[in-house]
Coordinates of C-alpha atoms in Angstrom, one line a residue:
Chain A
X6 CA 71.6 91.1 121.0
X7 CA 70.3 92.8 124.4
X8 CA 72.7 93.8 127.2
X9 CA 71.4 91.0 129.0
X10 CA 72.4 88.6 126.3
X11 CA 75.9 89.9 125.9
X12 CA 76.1 90.0 129.9
X13 CA 75.3 86.2 129.5
X14 CA 77.8 85.7 126.7
X15 CA 80.7 87.4 128.8
X16 CA 79.8 85.3 131.9
X17 CA 79.9 82.2 130.0
X18 CA 83.2 82.8 128.0
X19 CA 85.2 85.3 129.1
X20 CA 87.4 83.3 131.5
X21 CA 88.2 80.7 128.6
X22 CA 89.0 83.2 126.1
X23 CA 91.4 85.1 128.7
X24 CA 93.0 82.3 130.0
X25 CA 93.4 80.8 126.4
X26 CA 95.2 84.1 125.6
X27 CA 97.3 83.8 128.7
X28 CA 98.4 80.3 127.8
X29 CA 99.5 81.8 124.3
X30 CA 101.3 84.7 125.7
X31 CA 102.5 84.2 129.1
X32 CA 101.2 87.7 130.0
X33 CA 98.2 88.3 132.0
X34 CA 97.6 92.0 131.3
X35 CA 98.1 91.5 127.7
X36 CA 95.6 88.5 128.0
X37 CA 93.1 90.6 129.8
X38 CA 93.4 93.5 127.3
X39 CA 92.9 91.7 124.2
X40 CA 90.1 89.5 125.8
X41 CA 88.2 92.6 126.6
X42 CA 88.6 94.0 123.1
X43 CA 87.4 90.9 121.9
X44 CA 84.0 91.3 123.4
X45 CA 83.9 94.8 122.6
X46 CA 84.3 93.7 119.0
X47 CA 81.2 91.1 119.3
X48 CA 79.4 94.0 120.8
X49 CA 79.8 96.3 117.8
X50 CA 79.3 93.9 115.1
X51 CA 76.5 92.1 116.9
X52 CA 74.0 92.5 114.1
X53 CA 76.2 90.2 111.9
X54 CA 76.6 87.8 114.3
X55 CA 75.0 84.1 114.3
X56 CA 74.4 83.5 118.0
X57 CA 74.7 79.7 117.3
X58 CA 78.4 80.0 116.4
X59 CA 79.3 83.1 118.6
X60 CA 81.8 80.6 120.6
X61 CA 84.1 80.0 117.6
X62 CA 83.7 83.6 116.6
X63 CA 85.2 84.8 120.0
X64 CA 88.3 82.7 119.5
X65 CA 88.5 83.7 116.2
X66 CA 88.4 87.4 117.0
X67 CA 90.8 86.7 119.8
X68 CA 93.0 85.0 117.9
X69 CA 93.1 87.8 115.1
X70 CA 93.5 90.5 117.6
X71 CA 96.3 88.6 119.2
X72 CA 98.0 88.0 115.9
X73 CA 97.6 91.5 114.4
X74 CA 99.0 93.4 117.5
X75 CA 101.4 91.1 119.6
X76 CA 102.6 88.0 117.6
X77 CA 105.7 89.5 116.2
X78 CA 106.7 90.9 119.9
X79 CA 109.3 88.3 121.4
X80 CA 108.1 87.8 125.1
X81 CA 109.7 85.7 128.1
X82 CA 107.0 83.1 129.3
X83 CA 107.2 82.9 132.9
X84 CA 104.2 80.8 133.8
X85 CA 104.7 80.4 137.2
X86 CA 104.9 84.2 137.8
X87 CA 101.1 84.4 136.8
X88 CA 99.9 81.1 138.1
X89 CA 99.6 80.0 141.6
X90 CA 99.6 76.3 142.1
X91 CA 97.8 74.8 145.2
X92 CA 100.5 74.1 147.6
X93 CA 99.9 71.3 150.0
X94 CA 103.5 70.1 151.0
X95 CA 103.6 69.5 154.7
X96 CA 107.3 69.1 155.2
X97 CA 110.0 71.5 154.1
X98 CA 111.8 68.8 151.9
X99 CA 108.5 68.4 150.0
X100 CA 108.2 72.2 149.7
X101 CA 111.7 72.3 148.4
X102 CA 111.1 69.6 145.8
X103 CA 107.8 71.3 144.7
X104 CA 109.7 74.6 144.3
X105 CA 112.2 72.8 142.2
X106 CA 109.7 71.1 140.0
X107 CA 107.8 74.5 139.4
X108 CA 111.2 75.9 138.5
X109 CA 111.7 72.9 135.9
X110 CA 108.4 73.2 134.5
X111 CA 108.6 76.9 134.1
X112 CA 111.8 76.6 132.2
X113 CA 110.4 73.8 130.0
X114 CA 107.0 75.7 129.3
X115 CA 109.1 78.6 128.2
X116 CA 111.0 76.4 125.7
X117 CA 108.1 74.7 124.5
X118 CA 106.7 75.7 121.1
X119 CA 103.6 77.9 121.5
X120 CA 100.9 75.8 120.0
X121 CA 101.8 73.0 122.0
X122 CA 102.0 74.8 125.0
X123 CA 98.6 76.6 124.5
X124 CA 96.7 73.2 124.0
X125 CA 98.8 71.5 127.0
X126 CA 97.7 74.4 129.4
X127 CA 94.2 74.5 128.3
X128 CA 94.1 70.8 129.0
X129 CA 95.6 71.0 132.2
X130 CA 94.8 74.0 133.9
X131 CA 91.4 74.6 132.4
X132 CA 90.8 70.9 132.2
X133 CA 89.1 71.3 128.9
X134 CA 88.1 68.2 126.6
X135 CA 89.9 67.9 123.4
X136 CA 86.8 68.6 121.6
X137 CA 86.4 71.7 123.2
X138 CA 90.2 72.9 122.7
X139 CA 89.6 72.0 119.1
X140 CA 86.6 74.1 118.7
X141 CA 88.3 77.3 120.5
X142 CA 91.7 76.8 118.8
X143 CA 89.9 76.2 115.2
X144 CA 91.8 73.0 114.7
X145 CA 90.9 69.6 114.3
X146 CA 90.5 67.1 117.4
X147 CA 93.4 65.1 115.7
X148 CA 95.5 68.3 115.7
X149 CA 94.9 68.6 119.4
X150 CA 95.7 65.4 120.3
X151 CA 98.9 65.5 118.3
X152 CA 100.0 68.5 119.9
X153 CA 99.3 67.3 123.3
X154 CA 101.5 64.3 122.6
X155 CA 104.4 66.6 121.5
X156 CA 103.9 68.7 124.5
X157 CA 104.0 65.8 126.9
X158 CA 107.2 64.3 125.0
X159 CA 108.7 67.7 125.1
X160 CA 107.9 68.2 128.9
X161 CA 109.4 64.4 129.8
X162 CA 112.6 65.0 127.7
X163 CA 113.2 68.3 129.2
X164 CA 112.4 67.2 132.8
X165 CA 114.4 64.2 132.7
X166 CA 117.6 66.0 131.5
X167 CA 117.1 68.5 134.4
X168 CA 117.1 66.0 137.2
Chain B
X27 CA 106.3 56.3 124.5
X28 CA 102.5 56.6 124.3
X29 CA 100.0 58.7 125.9
X30 CA 99.2 55.9 128.5
X31 CA 102.8 55.5 129.5
X32 CA 103.1 59.2 130.0
X33 CA 100.2 59.5 132.4
X34 CA 101.5 56.5 134.4
X35 CA 104.8 58.7 134.6
X36 CA 105.6 59.8 138.2
X37 CA 106.0 62.9 136.9
X38 CA 102.2 63.1 136.3
X39 CA 101.7 63.2 139.9
X40 CA 103.4 66.6 140.1
X41 CA 101.5 67.7 137.1
X42 CA 98.3 67.0 138.8
X43 CA 99.6 69.0 141.6
X44 CA 100.8 71.8 139.8
X45 CA 98.0 72.4 137.2
X46 CA 94.4 72.1 137.7
X47 CA 93.9 73.3 141.0
X48 CA 95.9 76.3 140.9
X49 CA 94.9 79.8 140.1
X50 CA 95.9 82.4 137.6
X51 CA 96.9 85.6 139.2
X52 CA 95.0 88.3 137.5
X53 CA 95.5 91.8 137.8
X54 CA 91.6 92.7 136.9
X55 CA 88.9 90.5 138.2
X56 CA 86.3 89.5 135.7
X57 CA 83.8 91.8 137.5
X58 CA 86.3 94.6 136.8
X59 CA 86.7 93.7 133.2
X60 CA 82.9 93.7 132.9
X61 CA 82.6 97.1 134.3
X62 CA 85.0 98.5 132.2
X63 CA 83.4 96.9 129.2
X64 CA 80.0 98.3 130.1
X65 CA 81.6 102.0 130.4
X66 CA 83.1 101.5 126.7
X67 CA 80.0 99.9 125.4
X68 CA 78.2 103.0 126.6
X69 CA 80.3 105.2 124.9
X70 CA 80.0 103.5 121.7
X71 CA 76.3 102.3 121.6
X72 CA 75.9 99.3 119.4
X73 CA 73.6 100.5 116.3
X74 CA 70.2 98.7 116.8
X75 CA 69.3 98.1 113.3
X76 CA 65.7 97.0 112.4
X77 CA 65.0 94.0 110.5
X78 CA 64.4 95.8 107.3
X79 CA 67.7 97.8 107.3
X80 CA 69.1 95.6 104.7
X81 CA 66.1 96.1 102.6
X82 CA 66.3 99.9 103.2
X83 CA 69.9 100.2 102.4
X84 CA 69.7 98.4 99.3
X85 CA 66.8 100.4 98.5
X86 CA 68.5 103.6 99.1
X87 CA 71.6 102.6 97.3
X88 CA 69.6 101.6 94.2
X89 CA 67.4 104.9 94.4
X90 CA 70.9 106.7 94.8
X91 CA 72.1 104.9 91.7
X92 CA 69.0 105.6 89.4
X93 CA 69.3 109.3 90.4
X94 CA 72.8 109.6 89.4
X95 CA 72.2 107.5 86.5
X96 CA 69.5 109.8 85.5
X97 CA 71.6 112.8 86.4
X98 CA 74.4 111.5 84.4
X99 CA 72.1 111.2 81.1
X100 CA 70.7 114.4 81.6
X101 CA 74.0 116.1 82.1
X102 CA 76.0 114.5 79.4
X103 CA 73.4 113.4 76.7
X104 CA 74.4 115.5 74.0
X105 CA 73.1 116.3 70.4
X106 CA 75.6 117.1 67.8
X107 CA 74.7 119.3 64.6
X108 CA 77.3 119.3 62.0
X109 CA 77.2 121.2 58.7
X110 CA 79.4 119.7 55.8
X111 CA 81.3 122.1 53.7
X112 CA 79.2 123.3 50.8
X113 CA 75.9 123.0 52.4
X114 CA 73.9 125.5 54.7
X115 CA 71.4 124.5 57.3
X116 CA 69.1 125.4 60.0
X117 CA 69.4 123.9 63.4
X118 CA 66.3 124.2 65.8
X119 CA 66.7 124.0 69.2
X120 CA 64.4 122.7 71.9
X121 CA 63.0 126.2 72.7
X122 CA 62.1 127.4 69.1
X123 CA 65.3 129.2 68.9
X124 CA 67.1 128.7 65.4
X125 CA 70.8 128.7 64.4
X126 CA 71.6 129.0 60.6
X127 CA 74.7 127.3 60.2
X128 CA 77.0 128.3 57.6
X129 CA 79.1 125.6 55.5
X130 CA 81.6 123.8 57.9
X131 CA 80.3 124.6 61.2
X132 CA 79.5 122.5 64.2
X133 CA 77.0 122.8 67.1
X134 CA 76.6 120.9 70.3
X135 CA 73.9 121.1 73.0
X136 CA 72.4 119.2 75.8
X137 CA 68.6 118.6 74.7
X138 CA 67.6 117.2 78.0
X139 CA 69.1 119.9 80.3
X140 CA 67.8 122.6 77.7
X141 CA 65.1 123.9 79.7
X142 CA 67.2 124.5 82.9
X143 CA 70.1 125.8 80.9
X144 CA 70.2 127.4 77.6
X145 CA 73.9 126.4 76.8
X146 CA 75.7 125.2 73.7
X147 CA 79.0 124.7 71.9
X148 CA 79.6 126.4 68.6
X149 CA 82.5 126.4 66.0
X150 CA 82.3 127.9 62.6
X151 CA 79.5 130.7 61.5
X152 CA 76.1 130.9 62.5
X153 CA 73.2 133.1 62.6
X154 CA 71.3 132.9 66.1
X155 CA 67.8 133.9 66.5
X156 CA 67.0 133.3 70.2
X157 CA 63.5 133.1 71.8
X158 CA 63.3 135.3 74.9
X159 CA 63.8 133.5 78.1
X160 CA 66.5 132.4 80.4
X161 CA 70.2 133.3 79.6
X162 CA 71.4 131.8 76.3
X163 CA 75.1 131.2 76.1
X164 CA 77.2 130.0 73.3
X165 CA 80.9 128.7 73.8
X166 CA 83.4 128.8 71.2
X167 CA 87.1 128.1 71.8
X168 CA 88.0 131.8 71.5
X169 CA 85.0 133.5 73.4
X170 CA 81.8 133.1 74.9
X171 CA 78.5 135.2 74.1
X172 CA 75.3 135.4 76.1
X173 CA 72.0 136.8 75.5
X174 CA 68.4 136.8 76.9
X175 CA 66.8 136.8 73.4
X176 CA 67.8 138.5 70.3
X177 CA 69.3 138.0 66.9
X178 CA 73.2 137.8 66.5
X179 CA 75.7 136.2 64.2
X180 CA 78.9 134.3 65.3
X181 CA 81.8 133.7 63.3
X182 CA 84.3 131.2 65.2
X183 CA 86.6 129.9 63.2
X184 CA 90.5 129.2 63.7
X185 CA 91.6 131.7 66.0
X186 CA 89.1 134.3 64.7
X187 CA 86.3 135.2 66.9
X188 CA 83.5 137.8 65.5
X189 CA 80.0 138.7 66.8
X190 CA 77.6 140.9 65.1
X191 CA 74.4 141.9 67.0
X192 CA 71.4 142.5 64.9
X193 CA 68.4 142.9 67.5
X194 CA 68.6 143.0 71.4
X195 CA 71.8 143.0 73.7
X196 CA 74.6 140.7 73.6
X197 CA 77.3 140.0 75.7
X198 CA 80.8 138.8 74.6
X199 CA 83.5 137.3 76.9
X200 CA 86.9 136.9 75.7
X201 CA 89.2 134.1 76.7
X202 CA 90.8 136.5 79.2
X203 CA 87.5 137.3 80.7
X204 CA 87.3 140.8 79.1
X205 CA 83.5 141.5 78.3
X206 CA 81.7 143.8 76.2
X207 CA 78.0 144.3 75.6
X208 CA 76.9 144.9 72.1
X209 CA 73.8 146.9 71.1
X210 CA 72.2 146.4 67.9
X211 CA 74.4 147.1 64.7
X212 CA 77.5 146.8 66.8
X213 CA 80.5 144.3 65.9
X214 CA 83.1 143.0 67.9
X215 CA 86.2 141.2 66.9
X216 CA 88.9 139.5 68.8
X217 CA 92.2 141.1 67.6
X218 CA 95.4 139.8 69.4
X219 CA 93.3 138.7 72.4
X220 CA 91.2 142.0 72.9
X221 CA 87.8 142.6 71.9
X222 CA 87.5 145.6 69.4
X223 CA 84.0 146.9 68.8
X224 CA 82.9 148.7 65.7
X225 CA 79.6 150.1 64.3
X226 CA 78.7 148.6 61.4
X227 CA 76.2 150.2 59.5
X228 CA 75.0 147.6 57.0
X229 CA 74.7 144.6 59.1
X230 CA 73.2 142.6 57.0
X231 CA 76.0 142.4 55.2
X232 CA 77.5 140.2 58.1
X233 CA 74.5 137.7 57.6
X234 CA 74.4 138.1 53.8
X235 CA 76.0 134.6 53.8
X236 CA 72.6 133.4 54.3
X237 CA 71.7 134.5 51.0
X238 CA 74.8 133.1 49.6
X239 CA 76.3 136.4 49.0
X240 CA 79.7 137.0 50.7
X241 CA 81.4 140.5 51.5
X242 CA 84.9 141.0 52.5
X243 CA 86.1 144.2 53.5
X244 CA 89.9 144.4 54.0
X245 CA 90.1 140.7 55.0
X246 CA 93.4 138.5 54.6
X247 CA 92.9 136.6 51.4
X248 CA 93.4 133.5 53.5
X249 CA 90.3 134.0 55.1
X250 CA 88.5 134.7 51.9
X251 CA 89.9 131.5 50.1
X252 CA 88.8 129.5 53.0
X253 CA 85.4 130.6 52.8
X254 CA 85.2 129.5 49.1
X255 CA 86.7 126.1 49.9
X256 CA 83.9 125.6 52.7
X257 CA 81.2 127.0 50.4
X258 CA 82.0 125.1 47.4
X259 CA 83.4 122.1 49.2
X260 CA 86.8 122.2 47.3
X261 CA 90.4 122.4 48.1
X262 CA 92.4 125.6 47.3
X263 CA 95.9 125.7 47.9
X264 CA 97.2 129.3 48.4
X265 CA 100.8 130.3 48.1
X266 CA 101.4 131.0 51.9
X267 CA 103.3 134.3 51.0
X268 CA 99.8 135.4 49.9
X269 CA 97.9 134.7 53.2
X270 CA 97.9 138.2 54.5
X271 CA 97.2 140.0 51.4
X272 CA 94.3 142.4 52.1
X273 CA 91.1 141.5 49.9
X274 CA 87.8 143.6 49.5
X275 CA 85.4 142.4 47.3
X276 CA 82.4 139.9 47.3
X277 CA 81.1 136.8 45.5
X278 CA 77.8 135.3 45.4
X279 CA 77.4 131.4 45.3
X280 CA 75.3 131.6 42.1
X281 CA 78.3 131.7 40.0
X282 CA 80.5 128.4 39.5
X283 CA 83.8 128.0 41.8
X284 CA 86.0 129.1 38.7
X285 CA 83.9 132.3 38.0
X286 CA 84.2 133.1 41.6
X287 CA 88.2 132.4 41.7
X288 CA 88.4 134.6 38.4
X289 CA 86.6 137.5 40.4
X290 CA 88.9 137.2 43.4
X291 CA 92.1 136.7 41.6
X292 CA 91.9 139.1 38.5
X293 CA 92.0 142.4 40.4
X294 CA 94.9 141.1 42.5
X295 CA 97.0 139.9 39.6
X296 CA 96.7 136.4 40.7
X297 CA 96.2 133.4 38.9
X298 CA 94.4 130.1 39.4
X299 CA 94.8 126.5 38.0
X300 CA 92.9 123.5 38.3
X301 CA 95.1 120.6 39.4
X302 CA 92.5 118.0 39.5
X303 CA 88.7 117.7 40.1
X304 CA 87.9 120.1 42.9
X305 CA 91.6 121.0 43.6
X306 CA 92.8 124.5 42.7
X307 CA 96.1 126.3 43.2
X308 CA 96.3 129.9 43.6
X309 CA 99.6 131.7 42.8
X310 CA 101.1 135.2 42.1
X311 CA 101.3 136.1 38.3
X312 CA 104.6 137.5 38.4

């Protein structure tokens, strides 16, 4: 792998890897650090790498790093602290409702199980297909569908209660 | 509730507004991360490994193993020559040096390493005739003898260690690292851990065992009886009270075992009895 190839790999996948880590951890700095380390590992081990399967490998390394360093830490998941939605409200009422909704979603996401949340955010924020998600997370498409369904149910239930 | 319904839910509208068009606020831009990464990469250059790397690695590993194996064989392959009670034999070493071994003696050497290191282990009694060459070392439990090329006799049995030099120069080292150098006709004996050198005028007595003559001058009776046991391959039970009684005489193997016991016992007022085939008991007559 030349440096050029590596740069291409980085350009293609860095954002996905990083936001995936953010969806899991809710921590942007941590996600950036692990994503960077993931690419460093790929570079160091490049002669063992089959380039056709490098994407799966990237996520596997990211998962392993995440698991070994950070999984046991308990973190609060404040999604909207790091994520800025596009605001298009025109009236103060609309703006108020929007802020309220944001707050509700934030609470719901914080309570949502990590696996469901990750899949949900990958689908909604990064707008990835279930196939892509399955490949990255390393589970079957069926499992992604199931997690999505559970995540949506979870959201509906908790948001209704909050209304 | 199925997925279809979920997506028609009014909440889905908010979801669309909330997610999908927004931005995650990263502390570091992608370009910043790339710059950092590049710096780290330059610190740790990836090993660019040629295509044949694997092949070479394996070959190197194989060669190393073979060398270790051959080295191991060279270092540890040993030959043992043992001389049973009742027999004498001559051991010839790879360089032409010879060891005439007295009964019940054992010699171990490393034939493959011999040309590099003339070193052997020896217990018992033997007359060494060493060809000139590199240092020749004989290790026994109670001492080490080192020579260049000479002839000498070693007696290394139980706690005893005696060396007699016949020709050339011989260096003897005791277990406590005390060293002496023997010239011809010198004799050294380990007494209570110390090396005691004496001049021996008739060195042939020290090696008379080669001709089946056995000389004893002021030796404990036990040692004499042990020698008889070895030469005739018999068992002799000696009353332990008699172990350290001094004895000075000689015997020749041309006589039968009973004649020899007679020679030994008579002058000392001892008697011996045959208990079974090849088993004798020696006691005080009184």
